[in-house]
PDB file of C-alpha atoms in Angstrom:
ATOM      1  CA  UNK M  85     -48.181 -12.429  86.819  1.00  0.00           C
ATOM      2  CA  UNK M  86     -51.038 -11.792  84.396  1.00  0.00           C
ATOM      3  CA  UNK M  87     -53.642 -14.533  84.007  1.00  0.00           C
ATOM      4  CA  UNK M  88     -53.884 -16.745  80.967  1.00  0.00           C
ATOM      5  CA  UNK M  89     -55.549 -15.286  77.890  1.00  0.00           C
ATOM      6  CA  UNK M  90     -59.233 -16.224  77.762  1.00  0.00           C
ATOM      7  CA  UNK M  91     -60.808 -16.978  74.393  1.00  0.00           C
ATOM      8  CA  UNK M  92     -64.531 -16.439  73.822  1.00  0.00           C
ATOM      9  CA  UNK M  93     -65.922 -18.327  70.829  1.00  0.00           C
ATOM     10  CA  UNK M  94     -67.926 -21.375  69.785  1.00  0.00           C
ATOM     11  CA  UNK M  95     -66.479 -24.848  70.326  1.00  0.00           C
ATOM     12  CA  UNK M  96     -65.101 -25.041  66.801  1.00  0.00           C
ATOM     13  CA  UNK M  97     -62.470 -23.623  64.503  1.00  0.00           C
ATOM     14  CA  UNK M  98     -63.951 -20.621  62.755  1.00  0.00           C
ATOM     15  CA  UNK M  99     -62.029 -17.379  63.067  1.00  0.00           C
ATOM     16  CA  UNK M 100     -60.648 -18.319  66.483  1.00  0.00           C
ATOM     17  CA  UNK M 101     -58.598 -21.273  65.290  1.00  0.00           C
ATOM     18  CA  UNK M 102     -55.692 -19.194  63.948  1.00  0.00           C
ATOM     19  CA  UNK M 103     -55.572 -17.417  67.324  1.00  0.00           C
ATOM     20  CA  UNK M 104     -55.381 -20.786  69.102  1.00  0.00           C
ATOM     21  CA  UNK M 105     -52.588 -21.821  66.716  1.00  0.00           C
ATOM     22  CA  UNK M 106     -50.562 -18.667  67.307  1.00  0.00           C
ATOM     23  CA  UNK M 107     -50.841 -18.808  71.106  1.00  0.00           C
ATOM     24  CA  UNK M 108     -50.008 -22.529  71.136  1.00  0.00           C
ATOM     25  CA  UNK M 109     -46.987 -22.042  68.850  1.00  0.00           C
ATOM     26  CA  UNK M 110     -45.770 -19.244  71.143  1.00  0.00           C
ATOM     27  CA  UNK M 111     -46.041 -21.680  74.066  1.00  0.00           C
ATOM     28  CA  UNK M 112     -48.789 -19.654  75.754  1.00  0.00           C
ATOM     29  CA  UNK M 113     -51.407 -21.503  77.788  1.00  0.00           C
ATOM     30  CA  UNK M 114     -54.929 -20.185  77.333  1.00  0.00           C
ATOM     31  CA  UNK M 115     -58.425 -20.768  78.624  1.00  0.00           C
ATOM     32  CA  UNK M 116     -61.592 -20.990  76.575  1.00  0.00           C
ATOM     33  CA  UNK M 117     -65.099 -19.916  77.417  1.00  0.00           C
ATOM     34  CA  UNK M 118     -67.379 -21.458  74.837  1.00  0.00           C
ATOM     35  CA  UNK M 119     -70.434 -19.745  73.413  1.00  0.00           C
ATOM     36  CA  UNK M 120     -72.923 -22.587  73.236  1.00  0.00           C
ATOM     37  CA  UNK M 121     -76.262 -20.787  73.033  1.00  0.00           C
ATOM     38  CA  UNK M 122     -77.753 -17.606  71.606  1.00  0.00           C
ATOM     39  CA  UNK M 123     -78.101 -16.426  75.228  1.00  0.00           C
ATOM     40  CA  UNK M 124     -74.338 -16.795  75.811  1.00  0.00           C
ATOM     41  CA  UNK M 125     -73.669 -14.489  72.884  1.00  0.00           C
ATOM     42  CA  UNK M 126     -76.386 -12.026  73.947  1.00  0.00           C
ATOM     43  CA  UNK M 127     -74.871 -11.863  77.435  1.00  0.00           C
ATOM     44  CA  UNK M 128     -71.481 -10.825  76.004  1.00  0.00           C
ATOM     45  CA  UNK M 129     -73.185  -8.228  73.830  1.00  0.00           C
ATOM     46  CA  UNK M 130     -75.251  -6.893  76.712  1.00  0.00           C
ATOM     47  CA  UNK M 131     -72.182  -6.731  78.968  1.00  0.00           C
ATOM     48  CA  UNK M 132     -70.656  -4.313  76.457  1.00  0.00           C
ATOM     49  CA  UNK M 133     -67.456  -6.328  75.967  1.00  0.00           C
ATOM     50  CA  UNK M 134     -67.830  -6.838  72.200  1.00  0.00           C
ATOM     51  CA  UNK M 135     -66.810  -3.604  70.522  1.00  0.00           C
ATOM     52  CA  UNK M 136     -68.595  -4.474  67.273  1.00  0.00           C
ATOM     53  CA  UNK M 137     -71.052  -7.007  68.734  1.00  0.00           C
ATOM     54  CA  UNK M 138     -68.956  -9.817  67.244  1.00  0.00           C
ATOM     55  CA  UNK M 139     -66.683 -12.632  68.324  1.00  0.00           C
ATOM     56  CA  UNK M 140     -63.912 -13.799  68.425  1.00  0.00           C
ATOM     57  CA  UNK M 141     -63.047 -11.943  71.596  1.00  0.00           C
ATOM     58  CA  UNK M 142     -59.865 -12.501  73.579  1.00  0.00           C
ATOM     59  CA  UNK M 143     -59.183 -11.227  77.079  1.00  0.00           C
ATOM     60  CA  UNK M 144     -55.455 -10.535  77.219  1.00  0.00           C
ATOM     61  CA  UNK M 145     -53.271  -8.076  79.161  1.00  0.00           C
ATOM     62  CA  UNK M 146     -56.306  -6.353  80.667  1.00  0.00           C
ATOM     63  CA  UNK M 147     -57.927  -5.813  77.255  1.00  0.00           C
ATOM     64  CA  UNK M 148     -60.999  -7.371  75.702  1.00  0.00           C
ATOM     65  CA  UNK M 149     -59.735  -7.606  72.150  1.00  0.00           C
ATOM     66  CA  UNK M 150     -61.956  -8.116  69.116  1.00  0.00           C
ATOM     67  CA  UNK M 151     -61.302  -8.321  65.362  1.00  0.00           C
ATOM     68  CA  UNK M 152     -59.301 -11.388  64.379  1.00  0.00           C
ATOM     69  CA  UNK M 153     -56.546  -9.522  62.572  1.00  0.00           C
ATOM     70  CA  UNK M 154     -55.970  -7.121  65.492  1.00  0.00           C
ATOM     71  CA  UNK M 155     -55.798 -10.006  67.976  1.00  0.00           C
ATOM     72  CA  UNK M 156     -53.382 -11.995  65.822  1.00  0.00           C
ATOM     73  CA  UNK M 157     -51.000  -9.102  65.154  1.00  0.00           C
ATOM     74  CA  UNK M 158     -50.954  -8.217  68.859  1.00  0.00           C
ATOM     75  CA  UNK M 159     -50.069 -11.789  69.833  1.00  0.00           C
ATOM     76  CA  UNK M 160     -47.468 -12.047  67.049  1.00  0.00           C
ATOM     77  CA  UNK M 161     -45.761  -8.820  68.187  1.00  0.00           C
ATOM     78  CA  UNK M 162     -45.972  -9.706  71.886  1.00  0.00           C
ATOM     79  CA  UNK M 163     -44.291 -13.089  71.409  1.00  0.00           C
ATOM     80  CA  UNK M 164     -41.641 -11.990  68.911  1.00  0.00           C
ATOM     81  CA  UNK M 165     -43.240 -13.681  65.895  1.00  0.00           C
ATOM     82  CA  UNK M 166     -43.646 -10.513  63.826  1.00  0.00           C
ATOM     83  CA  UNK M 167     -40.208  -9.856  62.288  1.00  0.00           C
ATOM     84  CA  UNK M 168     -37.396  -7.562  63.373  1.00  0.00           C
ATOM     85  CA  UNK M 169     -38.362  -4.434  61.423  1.00  0.00           C
ATOM     86  CA  UNK M 170     -41.094  -2.843  59.305  1.00  0.00           C
ATOM     87  CA  UNK M 171     -39.995  -4.558  56.080  1.00  0.00           C
ATOM     88  CA  UNK M 172     -40.094  -8.016  57.647  1.00  0.00           C
ATOM     89  CA  UNK M 173     -43.472  -7.190  59.146  1.00  0.00           C
ATOM     90  CA  UNK M 174     -44.754  -6.164  55.706  1.00  0.00           C
ATOM     91  CA  UNK M 175     -43.625  -9.501  54.236  1.00  0.00           C
ATOM     92  CA  UNK M 176     -45.230 -11.402  57.108  1.00  0.00           C
ATOM     93  CA  UNK M 177     -48.457  -9.444  56.558  1.00  0.00           C
ATOM     94  CA  UNK M 178     -48.495 -10.236  52.839  1.00  0.00           C
ATOM     95  CA  UNK M 179     -47.927 -13.950  53.408  1.00  0.00           C
ATOM     96  CA  UNK M 180     -50.547 -14.064  56.170  1.00  0.00           C
ATOM     97  CA  UNK M 181     -53.141 -12.260  54.015  1.00  0.00           C
ATOM     98  CA  UNK M 182     -52.630 -14.890  51.312  1.00  0.00           C
ATOM     99  CA  UNK M 183     -53.140 -17.821  53.664  1.00  0.00           C
ATOM    100  CA  UNK M 184     -56.101 -16.009  55.256  1.00  0.00           C
ATOM    101  CA  UNK M 185     -57.793 -15.760  51.844  1.00  0.00           C
ATOM    102  CA  UNK M 186     -57.228 -19.461  51.186  1.00  0.00           C
ATOM    103  CA  UNK M 187     -58.373 -20.564  54.644  1.00  0.00           C
ATOM    104  CA  UNK M 188     -61.438 -18.320  54.369  1.00  0.00           C
ATOM    105  CA  UNK M 189     -62.565 -20.278  51.318  1.00  0.00           C
ATOM    106  CA  UNK M 190     -62.236 -23.530  53.260  1.00  0.00           C
ATOM    107  CA  UNK M 191     -63.884 -22.110  56.393  1.00  0.00           C
ATOM    108  CA  UNK M 192     -67.056 -21.213  54.504  1.00  0.00           C
ATOM    109  CA  UNK M 193     -67.260 -24.473  52.539  1.00  0.00           C
ATOM    110  CA  UNK M 194     -69.369 -26.381  55.147  1.00  0.00           C
ATOM    111  CA  UNK M 195     -71.840 -23.481  55.269  1.00  0.00           C
ATOM    112  CA  UNK M 196     -72.587 -23.671  51.561  1.00  0.00           C
ATOM    113  CA  UNK M 197     -75.511 -25.492  49.955  1.00  0.00           C
ATOM    114  CA  UNK M 198     -74.754 -29.046  48.841  1.00  0.00           C
ATOM    115  CA  UNK M 199     -75.191 -28.261  45.136  1.00  0.00           C
ATOM    116  CA  UNK M 200     -72.355 -25.694  45.146  1.00  0.00           C
ATOM    117  CA  UNK M 201     -70.002 -27.509  47.521  1.00  0.00           C
ATOM    118  CA  UNK M 202     -68.318 -29.685  44.907  1.00  0.00           C
ATOM    119  CA  UNK M 203     -67.649 -26.723  42.622  1.00  0.00           C
ATOM    120  CA  UNK M 204     -66.251 -24.664  45.504  1.00  0.00           C
ATOM    121  CA  UNK M 205     -64.061 -27.540  46.702  1.00  0.00           C
ATOM    122  CA  UNK M 206     -62.597 -27.805  43.189  1.00  0.00           C
ATOM    123  CA  UNK M 207     -61.969 -24.046  43.237  1.00  0.00           C
ATOM    124  CA  UNK M 208     -60.146 -24.286  46.598  1.00  0.00           C
ATOM    125  CA  UNK M 209     -57.874 -27.017  45.268  1.00  0.00           C
ATOM    126  CA  UNK M 210     -57.242 -25.087  42.049  1.00  0.00           C
ATOM    127  CA  UNK M 211     -56.406 -21.866  43.934  1.00  0.00           C
ATOM    128  CA  UNK M 212     -54.140 -23.660  46.427  1.00  0.00           C
ATOM    129  CA  UNK M 213     -52.295 -25.407  43.609  1.00  0.00           C
ATOM    130  CA  UNK M 214     -51.955 -22.517  41.173  1.00  0.00           C
ATOM    131  CA  UNK M 215     -52.260 -19.259  43.120  1.00  0.00           C
ATOM    132  CA  UNK M 216     -51.213 -19.684  46.759  1.00  0.00           C
ATOM    133  CA  UNK M 217     -48.831 -22.597  47.357  1.00  0.00           C
ATOM    134  CA  UNK M 218     -46.518 -21.679  44.423  1.00  0.00           C
ATOM    135  CA  UNK M 219     -45.831 -18.336  46.163  1.00  0.00           C
ATOM    136  CA  UNK M 220     -44.590 -20.029  49.344  1.00  0.00           C
ATOM    137  CA  UNK M 221     -42.680 -22.705  47.436  1.00  0.00           C
ATOM    138  CA  UNK M 222     -40.895 -19.969  45.448  1.00  0.00           C
ATOM    139  CA  UNK M 223     -40.140 -17.929  48.579  1.00  0.00           C
ATOM    140  CA  UNK M 224     -38.470 -20.905  50.256  1.00  0.00           C
ATOM    141  CA  UNK M 225     -36.551 -21.730  47.063  1.00  0.00           C
ATOM    142  CA  UNK M 226     -35.379 -18.150  46.425  1.00  0.00           C
ATOM    143  CA  UNK M 227     -33.902 -17.469  49.847  1.00  0.00           C
ATOM    144  CA  UNK M 228     -32.966 -21.059  50.762  1.00  0.00           C
ATOM    145  CA  UNK M 229     -33.949 -20.609  54.417  1.00  0.00           C
ATOM    146  CA  UNK M 230     -36.078 -22.810  56.650  1.00  0.00           C
ATOM    147  CA  UNK M 231     -38.647 -20.082  57.306  1.00  0.00           C
ATOM    148  CA  UNK M 232     -40.506 -17.560  55.151  1.00  0.00           C
ATOM    149  CA  UNK M 233     -39.166 -14.311  56.637  1.00  0.00           C
ATOM    150  CA  UNK M 234     -35.833 -13.474  58.272  1.00  0.00           C
ATOM    151  CA  UNK M 235     -34.835 -17.158  58.632  1.00  0.00           C
ATOM    152  CA  UNK M 236     -36.732 -17.250  61.924  1.00  0.00           C
ATOM    153  CA  UNK M 237     -40.095 -18.694  62.909  1.00  0.00           C
ATOM    154  CA  UNK M 238     -42.820 -16.078  62.474  1.00  0.00           C
ATOM    155  CA  UNK M 239     -46.579 -15.744  62.358  1.00  0.00           C
ATOM    156  CA  UNK M 240     -46.333 -16.277  58.561  1.00  0.00           C
ATOM    157  CA  UNK M 241     -44.926 -19.804  59.051  1.00  0.00           C
ATOM    158  CA  UNK M 242     -47.490 -20.783  61.682  1.00  0.00           C
ATOM    159  CA  UNK M 243     -50.330 -19.529  59.489  1.00  0.00           C
ATOM    160  CA  UNK M 244     -48.951 -21.345  56.447  1.00  0.00           C
ATOM    161  CA  UNK M 245     -48.733 -24.658  58.314  1.00  0.00           C
ATOM    162  CA  UNK M 246     -52.333 -24.243  59.481  1.00  0.00           C
ATOM    163  CA  UNK M 247     -53.384 -23.546  55.865  1.00  0.00           C
ATOM    164  CA  UNK M 248     -51.465 -26.557  54.531  1.00  0.00           C
ATOM    165  CA  UNK M 249     -53.155 -28.902  56.998  1.00  0.00           C
ATOM    166  CA  UNK M 250     -56.582 -27.436  56.170  1.00  0.00           C
ATOM    167  CA  UNK M 251     -56.053 -27.917  52.427  1.00  0.00           C
ATOM    168  CA  UNK M 252     -54.782 -31.463  53.024  1.00  0.00           C
ATOM    169  CA  UNK M 253     -58.128 -32.212  54.690  1.00  0.00           C
ATOM    170  CA  UNK M 254     -59.668 -31.363  51.293  1.00  0.00           C
ATOM    171  CA  UNK M 255     -56.990 -33.083  49.188  1.00  0.00           C
ATOM    172  CA  UNK M 256     -54.436 -35.214  51.079  1.00  0.00           C
ATOM    173  CA  UNK M 257     -51.795 -35.239  48.297  1.00  0.00           C
ATOM    174  CA  UNK M 258     -51.934 -31.476  47.572  1.00  0.00           C
ATOM    175  CA  UNK M 259     -48.210 -31.046  48.392  1.00  0.00           C
ATOM    176  CA  UNK M 260     -47.046 -33.737  45.963  1.00  0.00           C
ATOM    177  CA  UNK M 261     -45.797 -31.077  43.523  1.00  0.00           C
ATOM    178  CA  UNK M 262     -44.350 -28.814  46.251  1.00  0.00           C
ATOM    179  CA  UNK M 263     -41.242 -30.528  47.677  1.00  0.00           C
ATOM    180  CA  UNK M 264     -40.062 -27.498  49.660  1.00  0.00           C
ATOM    181  CA  UNK M 265     -43.484 -27.100  51.278  1.00  0.00           C
ATOM    182  CA  UNK M 266     -43.427 -30.807  52.148  1.00  0.00           C
ATOM    183  CA  UNK M 267     -40.104 -30.280  53.931  1.00  0.00           C
ATOM    184  CA  UNK M 268     -41.421 -27.072  55.537  1.00  0.00           C
ATOM    185  CA  UNK M 269     -44.461 -28.939  56.854  1.00  0.00           C
ATOM    186  CA  UNK M 270     -42.209 -31.611  58.365  1.00  0.00           C
ATOM    187  CA  UNK M 271     -39.915 -29.067  60.024  1.00  0.00           C
ATOM    188  CA  UNK M 272     -42.583 -26.788  61.437  1.00  0.00           C
ATOM    189  CA  UNK M 273     -44.808 -29.670  62.614  1.00  0.00           C
ATOM    190  CA  UNK M 274     -41.902 -30.838  64.764  1.00  0.00           C
ATOM    191  CA  UNK M 275     -41.323 -27.542  66.590  1.00  0.00           C
ATOM    192  CA  UNK M 276     -42.080 -28.704  70.174  1.00  0.00           C
ATOM    193  CA  UNK M 277     -44.899 -26.236  70.910  1.00  0.00           C
ATOM    194  CA  UNK M 278     -46.566 -26.927  67.555  1.00  0.00           C
ATOM    195  CA  UNK M 279     -46.029 -30.682  67.839  1.00  0.00           C
ATOM    196  CA  UNK M 280     -47.827 -30.560  71.193  1.00  0.00           C
ATOM    197  CA  UNK M 281     -50.749 -28.627  69.663  1.00  0.00           C
ATOM    198  CA  UNK M 282     -51.049 -31.237  66.888  1.00  0.00           C
ATOM    199  CA  UNK M 283     -51.399 -34.103  69.396  1.00  0.00           C
ATOM    200  CA  UNK M 284     -54.842 -35.542  70.205  1.00  0.00           C
ATOM    201  CA  UNK M 285     -56.354 -33.928  73.297  1.00  0.00           C
ATOM    202  CA  UNK M 286     -54.967 -30.448  72.596  1.00  0.00           C
ATOM    203  CA  UNK M 287     -57.131 -27.337  72.213  1.00  0.00           C
ATOM    204  CA  UNK M 288     -56.990 -27.648  68.437  1.00  0.00           C
ATOM    205  CA  UNK M 289     -60.463 -28.067  67.015  1.00  0.00           C
ATOM    206  CA  UNK M 290     -61.655 -30.626  64.437  1.00  0.00           C
ATOM    207  CA  UNK M 291     -63.067 -29.667  61.027  1.00  0.00           C
ATOM    208  CA  UNK M 292     -66.655 -28.421  61.144  1.00  0.00           C
ATOM    209  CA  UNK M 293     -69.243 -31.192  60.839  1.00  0.00           C
ATOM    210  CA  UNK M 294     -72.997 -30.925  60.298  1.00  0.00           C
ATOM    211  CA  UNK M 295     -73.749 -31.001  64.017  1.00  0.00           C
ATOM    212  CA  UNK M 296     -71.370 -28.097  64.668  1.00  0.00           C
ATOM    213  CA  UNK M 297     -72.765 -26.087  61.739  1.00  0.00           C
ATOM    214  CA  UNK M 298     -76.323 -26.615  62.988  1.00  0.00           C
ATOM    215  CA  UNK M 299     -75.293 -25.373  66.452  1.00  0.00           C
ATOM    216  CA  UNK M 300     -73.571 -22.302  65.017  1.00  0.00           C
ATOM    217  CA  UNK M 301     -76.631 -21.409  62.941  1.00  0.00           C
ATOM    218  CA  UNK M 302     -78.734 -21.448  66.128  1.00  0.00           C
ATOM    219  CA  UNK M 303     -76.310 -19.132  67.976  1.00  0.00           C
ATOM    220  CA  UNK M 304     -75.792 -16.574  65.217  1.00  0.00           C
TER     221      UNK M 304
END
């Protein structure tokens, strides 16, 4: 039996968090090796295991995988979370790219100067409300299924739930005008593997605070 996937990243969300989510939702146990100093990162670079000198890096199936999107699509395909055919995969990709754009805005918010934070937070809420969440609400309404693609749990659903919870950290009542997304959140949060990941003490990481940001700045 192959060993557990090993995740190399800082002890925070960043670009690794969606990978943690996807593995956890698939019921896959994983190990983490945290990059806590500049030297830790330099060692990985010097060992030649970072193709583009960047993390996240995941050791899985004898590979040292880099590039977030490549890692995620590999895991999604491996654990049957990537649709049944090319068309379903295309839909999953489109939905995932949308949530990635939205989560990217939130991910970079703590790194921004204080004087622009409020404006950017307002922009995140505006985009979630008017550009992104209406798409998923409409998709669920149009096909009447529990999940976004093929009436089966996929990477698109897991990514959407992660995005919803991230936006709710910015604005707790964001779903008040999206009843189908409220129901979706309730359903998907109760899938046993996801429910376990949402419990305290799991490998899910908290939102970035000032201490974490300061540490990341020192490493990178």
